[in-house]
Each structure stands twice: as C-alpha cells, then as structure tokens.
C-alpha cells in the first residue's frame, strides 16, 4: 500500500490532520474485510521494476529501502479502526516507516486474539521500536504469543 500522506513528513498542523484523516479512511475500508487473516501493508519490491506503476516515495537507510508514504500503523493514526479484524493471523509491515511501538502491540494483543506473526517489526523499519522486544519477551513468558520476522 503506497501513496498515503504521512504526518511525519508534514510540518503544518493542517497537513497532519489531512494525513490522519486519509489514514483513518483507509483503515475504515480495510476493516470491512472481516474475514481477513493476512494483512500485507508493505510494498512489493518487484513492483518497482514494472513500467507504468507508480514508484512509492522511498527513504534509503544503509542498504534497505523504506516506504515513507504509507500507513503509520499507530493508534494516533487510527489503527484502532481495525479492531474488527478478529481473524487476523499475520501482519506484514516490511520496508515501511511504521510507527508501531509498545502501545500498538498491547492494542494488537487485546484486539487481534489470533495474531501470531508480525513481519518487518524490527530491522525493516526506519526507527527502532523502543521497548518492543522486551515487551514481547515479557508477555511471551507464559508461552509463545507472537513471532517476529524480518522481510525476505
């Protein structure tokens, strides 16, 4: 998914409000897919090579490319709109400048009871996720709750 205006790249409050409104609209469309089990929000690297397709705005950090005009995947951006995706098993946020942190992980654990895998949470996001590894280890002490993978 690409072309979603991001508040982090905007410096004026009206643009931030617009960005959040667009993201909430996208979340409200996604939640209509109530039987969804896999949600891939990342962009496909292979699509960059097909003529005629819009290339997403990317930020290069080291050797990885990150999509910057994408869903923040944060509670502030409206992630809570996706509470109805109760059958969700896998979330892919690979190569996205996502904003998933501990509050989002806590929300996911509460609202997506079948979620067992997040791809791209670590190493594939522009900003490391502060405290997320520790939170996952703490909550997983009673048994594995979540598998975190890097993108292929």
Short mmCIF file of N, CA and C in Angstrom, two decimals:
data_model
loop_
_atom_site.label_atom_id
_atom_site.label_comp_id
_atom_site.label_asym_id
_atom_site.label_seq_id
_atom_site.Cartn_x
_atom_site.Cartn_y
_atom_site.Cartn_z
N UNK A 1 0.86 -1.16 0.00
CA UNK A 1 0.00 0.00 0.00
C UNK A 1 0.90 1.22 0.00
N UNK A 2 0.70 2.11 -0.94
CA UNK A 2 1.54 3.30 -1.04
C UNK A 2 0.70 4.52 -1.37
N UNK A 3 1.30 5.69 -1.25
CA UNK A 3 0.62 6.93 -1.59
C UNK A 3 -0.20 7.53 -0.47
N UNK A 4 -0.05 7.01 0.75
CA UNK A 4 -0.78 7.55 1.89
C UNK A 4 0.05 8.68 2.49
N UNK A 5 -0.48 9.90 2.52
CA UNK A 5 0.31 11.00 3.08
C UNK A 5 0.63 10.77 4.54
N UNK A 6 1.85 11.08 4.94
CA UNK A 6 2.30 10.83 6.31
C UNK A 6 2.45 12.11 7.09
N UNK A 7 1.97 12.08 8.31
CA UNK A 7 2.09 13.22 9.20
C UNK A 7 3.54 13.50 9.55
N UNK A 8 4.37 12.47 9.61
CA UNK A 8 5.77 12.67 9.98
C UNK A 8 6.52 13.48 8.94
N UNK A 9 6.03 13.50 7.71
CA UNK A 9 6.70 14.26 6.67
C UNK A 9 6.07 15.63 6.47
N UNK A 10 5.08 15.95 7.27
CA UNK A 10 4.39 17.23 7.16
C UNK A 10 4.79 18.13 8.32
N UNK A 11 4.92 19.41 8.05
CA UNK A 11 5.32 20.32 9.11
C UNK A 11 4.20 21.22 9.59
N UNK A 12 3.06 21.24 8.94
CA UNK A 12 1.95 22.10 9.33
C UNK A 12 0.80 21.27 9.85
N UNK A 13 0.12 21.79 10.87
CA UNK A 13 -0.92 21.02 11.53
C UNK A 13 -2.07 20.65 10.59
N UNK A 14 -2.41 21.50 9.61
CA UNK A 14 -3.49 21.14 8.69
C UNK A 14 -3.10 19.94 7.84
N UNK A 15 -1.83 19.82 7.51
CA UNK A 15 -1.37 18.65 6.74
C UNK A 15 -1.36 17.40 7.62
N UNK A 16 -1.02 17.58 8.88
CA UNK A 16 -1.07 16.45 9.81
C UNK A 16 -2.50 15.95 9.93
N UNK A 17 -3.45 16.87 10.10
CA UNK A 17 -4.86 16.49 10.19
C UNK A 17 -5.33 15.80 8.92
N UNK A 18 -4.90 16.31 7.77
CA UNK A 18 -5.27 15.68 6.50
C UNK A 18 -4.70 14.27 6.42
N UNK A 19 -3.43 14.12 6.79
CA UNK A 19 -2.79 12.80 6.76
C UNK A 19 -3.55 11.81 7.62
N UNK A 20 -3.88 12.22 8.82
CA UNK A 20 -4.59 11.32 9.74
C UNK A 20 -5.99 10.99 9.22
N UNK A 21 -6.65 11.95 8.58
CA UNK A 21 -7.98 11.70 8.02
C UNK A 21 -7.90 10.68 6.89
N UNK A 22 -6.89 10.80 6.04
CA UNK A 22 -6.72 9.85 4.93
C UNK A 22 -6.42 8.46 5.50
N UNK A 23 -5.55 8.39 6.50
CA UNK A 23 -5.21 7.09 7.07
C UNK A 23 -6.43 6.43 7.72
N UNK A 24 -7.23 7.21 8.43
CA UNK A 24 -8.44 6.65 9.04
C UNK A 24 -9.41 6.14 7.98
N UNK A 25 -9.49 6.85 6.86
CA UNK A 25 -10.35 6.40 5.76
C UNK A 25 -9.87 5.04 5.24
N UNK A 26 -8.56 4.88 5.08
CA UNK A 26 -8.01 3.60 4.62
C UNK A 26 -8.30 2.51 5.64
N UNK A 27 -8.08 2.79 6.92
CA UNK A 27 -8.38 1.80 7.96
C UNK A 27 -9.85 1.38 7.93
N UNK A 28 -10.75 2.36 7.73
CA UNK A 28 -12.19 2.04 7.71
C UNK A 28 -12.55 1.16 6.51
N UNK A 29 -11.83 1.31 5.41
CA UNK A 29 -12.06 0.43 4.26
C UNK A 29 -11.51 -0.97 4.54
N UNK A 30 -10.34 -1.03 5.15
CA UNK A 30 -9.73 -2.32 5.45
C UNK A 30 -10.57 -3.14 6.43
N UNK A 31 -11.16 -2.51 7.43
CA UNK A 31 -11.90 -3.25 8.45
C UNK A 31 -13.15 -3.92 7.89
N UNK A 32 -13.58 -3.51 6.72
CA UNK A 32 -14.73 -4.15 6.08
C UNK A 32 -14.40 -5.59 5.67
N UNK A 33 -13.12 -5.90 5.58
CA UNK A 33 -12.67 -7.25 5.21
C UNK A 33 -12.62 -8.12 6.49
N UNK A 34 -13.75 -8.39 7.07
CA UNK A 34 -13.83 -9.03 8.39
C UNK A 34 -13.23 -10.43 8.43
N UNK A 35 -13.12 -11.11 7.32
CA UNK A 35 -12.53 -12.45 7.29
C UNK A 35 -11.04 -12.45 7.03
N UNK A 36 -10.44 -11.27 6.97
CA UNK A 36 -9.03 -11.14 6.64
C UNK A 36 -8.15 -11.87 7.66
N UNK A 37 -7.24 -12.71 7.15
CA UNK A 37 -6.32 -13.44 8.01
C UNK A 37 -4.89 -12.93 7.87
N UNK A 38 -4.55 -12.41 6.69
CA UNK A 38 -3.21 -11.88 6.43
C UNK A 38 -3.35 -10.46 5.90
N UNK A 39 -2.67 -9.53 6.53
CA UNK A 39 -2.71 -8.13 6.12
C UNK A 39 -1.30 -7.69 5.76
N UNK A 40 -1.06 -7.52 4.45
CA UNK A 40 0.24 -7.05 3.95
C UNK A 40 0.12 -5.58 3.61
N UNK A 41 0.74 -4.76 4.42
CA UNK A 41 0.72 -3.32 4.18
C UNK A 41 1.99 -2.86 3.50
N UNK A 42 2.96 -3.74 3.37
CA UNK A 42 4.22 -3.39 2.73
C UNK A 42 4.04 -3.24 1.23
N UNK A 43 5.05 -2.73 0.56
CA UNK A 43 5.01 -2.69 -0.89
C UNK A 43 5.90 -3.81 -1.40
N UNK A 44 5.59 -4.30 -2.57
CA UNK A 44 6.37 -5.38 -3.17
C UNK A 44 7.55 -4.79 -3.91
N UNK A 45 8.77 -5.21 -3.52
CA UNK A 45 9.96 -4.68 -4.19
C UNK A 45 9.92 -4.94 -5.69
N UNK A 46 9.38 -6.08 -6.09
CA UNK A 46 9.32 -6.41 -7.51
C UNK A 46 8.49 -5.43 -8.31
N UNK A 47 7.51 -4.79 -7.67
CA UNK A 47 6.65 -3.86 -8.39
C UNK A 47 7.42 -2.63 -8.85
N UNK A 48 8.60 -2.39 -8.27
CA UNK A 48 9.38 -1.22 -8.66
C UNK A 48 9.94 -1.37 -10.07
N UNK A 49 9.95 -2.59 -10.59
CA UNK A 49 10.54 -2.84 -11.90
C UNK A 49 9.53 -2.90 -13.03
N UNK A 50 8.26 -2.74 -12.74
CA UNK A 50 7.25 -2.84 -13.78
C UNK A 50 6.93 -1.45 -14.32
N UNK A 51 7.08 -1.27 -15.65
CA UNK A 51 6.78 0.04 -16.23
C UNK A 51 5.32 0.41 -16.02
N UNK A 52 5.06 1.67 -15.80
CA UNK A 52 3.70 2.15 -15.66
C UNK A 52 3.20 2.19 -14.24
N UNK A 53 3.86 1.47 -13.33
CA UNK A 53 3.43 1.50 -11.94
C UNK A 53 4.11 2.66 -11.22
N UNK A 54 3.35 3.35 -10.37
CA UNK A 54 3.91 4.45 -9.61
C UNK A 54 4.93 3.91 -8.62
N UNK A 55 6.09 4.51 -8.58
CA UNK A 55 7.10 4.11 -7.62
C UNK A 55 6.83 4.85 -6.31
N UNK A 56 6.74 4.12 -5.20
CA UNK A 56 6.46 4.78 -3.93
C UNK A 56 7.65 5.62 -3.49
N UNK A 57 7.40 6.73 -2.77
CA UNK A 57 8.50 7.50 -2.21
C UNK A 57 9.25 6.63 -1.21
N UNK A 58 10.55 6.55 -1.38
CA UNK A 58 11.35 5.66 -0.55
C UNK A 58 12.45 6.44 0.15
N UNK A 59 12.85 5.97 1.28
CA UNK A 59 13.96 6.52 2.02
C UNK A 59 15.00 5.41 2.12
N UNK A 60 16.21 5.70 1.68
CA UNK A 60 17.25 4.68 1.74
C UNK A 60 18.06 4.89 3.01
N UNK A 61 18.14 3.85 3.83
CA UNK A 61 18.95 3.88 5.03
C UNK A 61 19.85 2.66 4.97
N UNK A 62 21.13 2.88 4.81
CA UNK A 62 22.03 1.75 4.64
C UNK A 62 21.71 1.08 3.33
N UNK A 63 21.42 -0.20 3.37
CA UNK A 63 21.10 -0.93 2.15
C UNK A 63 19.60 -1.21 2.01
N UNK A 64 18.81 -0.75 2.97
CA UNK A 64 17.37 -1.02 2.93
C UNK A 64 16.59 0.18 2.43
N UNK A 65 15.51 -0.09 1.72
CA UNK A 65 14.60 0.96 1.27
C UNK A 65 13.36 0.91 2.15
N UNK A 66 12.87 2.08 2.55
CA UNK A 66 11.69 2.16 3.38
C UNK A 66 10.66 3.02 2.69
N UNK A 67 9.46 2.53 2.64
CA UNK A 67 8.35 3.28 2.10
C UNK A 67 7.95 4.33 3.14
N UNK A 68 7.88 5.59 2.70
CA UNK A 68 7.56 6.66 3.63
C UNK A 68 6.12 7.14 3.53
N UNK A 69 5.50 7.02 2.38
CA UNK A 69 4.09 7.41 2.24
C UNK A 69 3.23 6.16 2.38
N UNK A 70 3.04 5.78 3.63
CA UNK A 70 2.33 4.55 3.96
C UNK A 70 1.59 4.77 5.27
N UNK A 71 0.82 3.79 5.65
CA UNK A 71 0.13 3.88 6.93
C UNK A 71 1.14 3.89 8.08
N UNK A 72 0.90 4.73 9.05
CA UNK A 72 1.78 4.77 10.22
C UNK A 72 1.64 3.51 11.05
N UNK A 73 0.48 2.89 10.98
CA UNK A 73 0.16 1.72 11.77
C UNK A 73 0.30 2.06 13.26
N UNK A 74 -0.20 3.23 13.63
CA UNK A 74 -0.14 3.68 15.02
C UNK A 74 -1.56 3.96 15.51
N UNK A 75 -1.72 3.96 16.80
CA UNK A 75 -3.02 4.30 17.38
C UNK A 75 -3.38 5.75 17.06
N UNK A 76 -2.39 6.63 17.05
CA UNK A 76 -2.64 8.04 16.73
C UNK A 76 -3.17 8.22 15.32
N UNK A 77 -2.76 7.33 14.41
CA UNK A 77 -3.20 7.45 13.02
C UNK A 77 -4.53 6.73 12.76
N UNK A 78 -5.06 6.03 13.77
CA UNK A 78 -6.35 5.38 13.60
C UNK A 78 -6.31 3.87 13.55
N UNK A 79 -5.21 3.26 13.96
CA UNK A 79 -5.11 1.79 13.96
C UNK A 79 -6.29 1.14 14.66
N UNK A 80 -6.81 1.81 15.70
CA UNK A 80 -7.94 1.26 16.46
C UNK A 80 -9.16 0.99 15.58
N UNK A 81 -9.22 1.62 14.40
CA UNK A 81 -10.33 1.38 13.47
C UNK A 81 -10.34 -0.08 13.00
N UNK A 82 -9.20 -0.78 13.13
CA UNK A 82 -9.10 -2.16 12.65
C UNK A 82 -9.45 -3.20 13.72
N UNK A 83 -10.09 -2.77 14.78
CA UNK A 83 -10.43 -3.69 15.87
C UNK A 83 -11.30 -4.85 15.39
N UNK A 84 -12.05 -4.68 14.33
CA UNK A 84 -12.94 -5.73 13.84
C UNK A 84 -12.25 -6.87 13.10
N UNK A 85 -10.96 -6.78 12.88
CA UNK A 85 -10.24 -7.85 12.16
C UNK A 85 -9.86 -8.98 13.12
N UNK A 86 -10.83 -9.60 13.71
CA UNK A 86 -10.62 -10.61 14.76
C UNK A 86 -9.98 -11.90 14.25
N UNK A 87 -10.00 -12.14 12.94
CA UNK A 87 -9.42 -13.37 12.38
C UNK A 87 -7.98 -13.17 11.92
N UNK A 88 -7.44 -11.98 12.10
CA UNK A 88 -6.09 -11.67 11.62
C UNK A 88 -5.05 -12.54 12.31
N UNK A 89 -4.24 -13.21 11.50
CA UNK A 89 -3.19 -14.10 11.99
C UNK A 89 -1.81 -13.49 11.75
N UNK A 90 -1.65 -12.83 10.59
CA UNK A 90 -0.33 -12.32 10.21
C UNK A 90 -0.43 -10.88 9.72
N UNK A 91 0.50 -10.04 10.18
CA UNK A 91 0.60 -8.65 9.76
C UNK A 91 1.98 -8.43 9.17
N UNK A 92 2.04 -7.86 7.97
CA UNK A 92 3.32 -7.59 7.31
C UNK A 92 3.49 -6.09 7.12
N UNK A 93 4.46 -5.53 7.81
CA UNK A 93 4.79 -4.10 7.70
C UNK A 93 6.23 -3.93 7.22
N UNK A 94 6.70 -4.88 6.43
CA UNK A 94 8.07 -4.86 5.92
C UNK A 94 8.34 -3.61 5.10
N UNK A 95 9.53 -3.08 5.27
CA UNK A 95 10.03 -1.96 4.47
C UNK A 95 9.12 -0.74 4.56
N UNK A 96 8.48 -0.58 5.70
CA UNK A 96 7.62 0.58 5.95
C UNK A 96 8.21 1.40 7.07
N UNK A 97 8.08 2.69 6.97
CA UNK A 97 8.45 3.58 8.07
C UNK A 97 7.26 3.61 9.04
N UNK A 98 6.96 2.46 9.63
CA UNK A 98 5.80 2.35 10.52
C UNK A 98 6.11 2.97 11.87
N UNK A 99 5.08 3.13 12.66
CA UNK A 99 5.23 3.73 13.99
C UNK A 99 4.70 2.79 15.07
N UNK A 100 4.85 1.49 14.85
CA UNK A 100 4.38 0.51 15.83
C UNK A 100 5.33 0.55 17.03
N UNK A 101 4.75 0.72 18.21
CA UNK A 101 5.52 0.68 19.45
C UNK A 101 4.74 -0.14 20.47
N UNK A 102 5.14 -0.10 21.71
CA UNK A 102 4.51 -0.94 22.73
C UNK A 102 3.00 -0.70 22.85
N UNK A 103 2.50 0.54 22.86
CA UNK A 103 1.04 0.70 22.94
C UNK A 103 0.30 0.02 21.79
N UNK A 104 0.86 0.06 20.59
CA UNK A 104 0.23 -0.62 19.45
C UNK A 104 0.27 -2.13 19.63
N UNK A 105 1.39 -2.67 20.13
CA UNK A 105 1.48 -4.11 20.37
C UNK A 105 0.49 -4.55 21.44
N UNK A 106 0.34 -3.76 22.49
CA UNK A 106 -0.64 -4.08 23.53
C UNK A 106 -2.05 -4.07 22.95
N UNK A 107 -2.33 -3.08 22.10
CA UNK A 107 -3.64 -2.99 21.46
C UNK A 107 -3.87 -4.21 20.56
N UNK A 108 -2.84 -4.60 19.78
CA UNK A 108 -2.97 -5.76 18.90
C UNK A 108 -3.25 -7.03 19.70
N UNK A 109 -2.56 -7.21 20.81
CA UNK A 109 -2.76 -8.40 21.64
C UNK A 109 -4.19 -8.46 22.17
N UNK A 110 -4.75 -7.32 22.48
CA UNK A 110 -6.11 -7.25 23.02
C UNK A 110 -7.17 -7.40 21.94
N UNK A 111 -6.95 -6.81 20.78
CA UNK A 111 -7.98 -6.74 19.74
C UNK A 111 -7.86 -7.77 18.63
N UNK A 112 -6.68 -8.31 18.44
CA UNK A 112 -6.49 -9.34 17.40
C UNK A 112 -6.05 -10.63 18.10
N UNK A 113 -6.96 -11.36 18.68
CA UNK A 113 -6.60 -12.52 19.51
C UNK A 113 -5.89 -13.64 18.76
N UNK A 114 -6.03 -13.71 17.44
CA UNK A 114 -5.40 -14.78 16.68
C UNK A 114 -4.05 -14.37 16.07
N UNK A 115 -3.67 -13.11 16.22
CA UNK A 115 -2.41 -12.63 15.65
C UNK A 115 -1.24 -13.41 16.24
N UNK A 116 -0.45 -14.02 15.36
CA UNK A 116 0.69 -14.81 15.83
C UNK A 116 1.99 -14.42 15.15
N UNK A 117 1.93 -13.56 14.12
CA UNK A 117 3.16 -13.22 13.42
C UNK A 117 3.10 -11.79 12.90
N UNK A 118 4.19 -11.05 13.15
CA UNK A 118 4.37 -9.73 12.54
C UNK A 118 5.68 -9.78 11.77
N UNK A 119 5.61 -9.44 10.51
CA UNK A 119 6.81 -9.41 9.67
C UNK A 119 7.21 -7.96 9.47
N UNK A 120 8.49 -7.67 9.71
CA UNK A 120 9.01 -6.33 9.48
C UNK A 120 8.94 -5.40 10.67
N UNK A 121 8.64 -5.92 11.85
CA UNK A 121 8.57 -5.05 13.03
C UNK A 121 9.95 -4.50 13.38
N UNK A 122 10.97 -5.34 13.31
CA UNK A 122 12.34 -4.94 13.60
C UNK A 122 13.19 -5.00 12.34
N UNK A 123 14.21 -4.23 12.30
CA UNK A 123 15.21 -4.20 11.22
C UNK A 123 14.69 -3.69 9.90
N UNK A 124 13.39 -3.66 9.71
CA UNK A 124 12.85 -3.18 8.45
C UNK A 124 12.09 -1.88 8.62
N UNK A 125 12.18 -1.30 9.78
CA UNK A 125 11.53 -0.01 9.98
C UNK A 125 12.60 1.05 10.16
N UNK A 126 12.28 2.25 9.80
CA UNK A 126 13.26 3.32 9.86
C UNK A 126 13.69 3.60 11.29
N UNK A 127 12.77 3.59 12.20
CA UNK A 127 13.07 3.86 13.60
C UNK A 127 12.92 2.57 14.40
N UNK A 128 13.92 2.22 15.21
CA UNK A 128 13.76 1.03 16.05
C UNK A 128 12.54 1.19 16.95
N UNK A 129 11.99 0.09 17.35
CA UNK A 129 10.78 0.09 18.16
C UNK A 129 11.20 0.04 19.62
N UNK A 130 11.20 1.18 20.32
CA UNK A 130 11.69 1.19 21.70
C UNK A 130 10.83 0.33 22.63
N UNK A 131 11.49 -0.57 23.33
CA UNK A 131 10.81 -1.39 24.32
C UNK A 131 10.01 -2.56 23.79
N UNK A 132 9.89 -2.68 22.48
CA UNK A 132 9.02 -3.72 21.91
C UNK A 132 9.57 -5.12 22.13
N UNK A 133 10.86 -5.32 21.93
CA UNK A 133 11.44 -6.65 22.14
C UNK A 133 11.22 -7.10 23.58
N UNK A 134 11.49 -6.20 24.51
CA UNK A 134 11.33 -6.52 25.92
C UNK A 134 9.87 -6.84 26.24
N UNK A 135 8.95 -6.09 25.66
CA UNK A 135 7.53 -6.32 25.91
C UNK A 135 7.10 -7.68 25.38
N UNK A 136 7.56 -8.02 24.18
CA UNK A 136 7.21 -9.32 23.57
C UNK A 136 7.76 -10.46 24.43
N UNK A 137 9.00 -10.31 24.90
CA UNK A 137 9.59 -11.36 25.75
C UNK A 137 8.81 -11.49 27.06
N UNK A 138 8.42 -10.37 27.64
CA UNK A 138 7.69 -10.39 28.91
C UNK A 138 6.33 -11.06 28.75
N UNK A 139 5.60 -10.69 27.72
CA UNK A 139 4.26 -11.23 27.53
C UNK A 139 4.31 -12.69 27.07
N UNK A 140 5.43 -13.10 26.46
CA UNK A 140 5.56 -14.46 25.94
C UNK A 140 6.05 -15.45 26.99
N UNK A 141 6.28 -15.02 28.22
CA UNK A 141 6.78 -15.94 29.24
C UNK A 141 5.81 -17.07 29.53
N UNK A 142 4.54 -16.84 29.33
CA UNK A 142 3.54 -17.89 29.55
C UNK A 142 3.36 -18.77 28.34
N UNK A 143 4.17 -18.61 27.32
CA UNK A 143 4.08 -19.37 26.08
C UNK A 143 4.21 -18.42 24.91
N UNK A 144 4.53 -18.92 23.75
CA UNK A 144 4.74 -18.03 22.61
C UNK A 144 3.45 -17.36 22.19
N UNK A 145 3.47 -16.05 22.14
CA UNK A 145 2.32 -15.30 21.68
C UNK A 145 2.56 -14.79 20.27
N UNK A 146 3.76 -14.33 20.01
CA UNK A 146 4.00 -13.63 18.76
C UNK A 146 5.36 -13.98 18.20
N UNK A 147 5.38 -14.26 16.91
CA UNK A 147 6.63 -14.47 16.19
C UNK A 147 6.90 -13.22 15.39
N UNK A 148 8.13 -12.73 15.48
CA UNK A 148 8.51 -11.54 14.73
C UNK A 148 9.57 -11.95 13.73
N UNK A 149 9.35 -11.63 12.46
CA UNK A 149 10.29 -11.98 11.40
C UNK A 149 10.71 -10.74 10.65
N UNK A 150 11.90 -10.83 10.04
CA UNK A 150 12.30 -9.78 9.12
C UNK A 150 11.81 -10.16 7.74
N UNK A 151 11.78 -9.20 6.85
CA UNK A 151 11.28 -9.46 5.48
C UNK A 151 12.28 -10.27 4.73
N UNK A 152 11.80 -10.98 3.72
CA UNK A 152 12.70 -11.78 2.88
C UNK A 152 13.30 -10.92 1.79
#
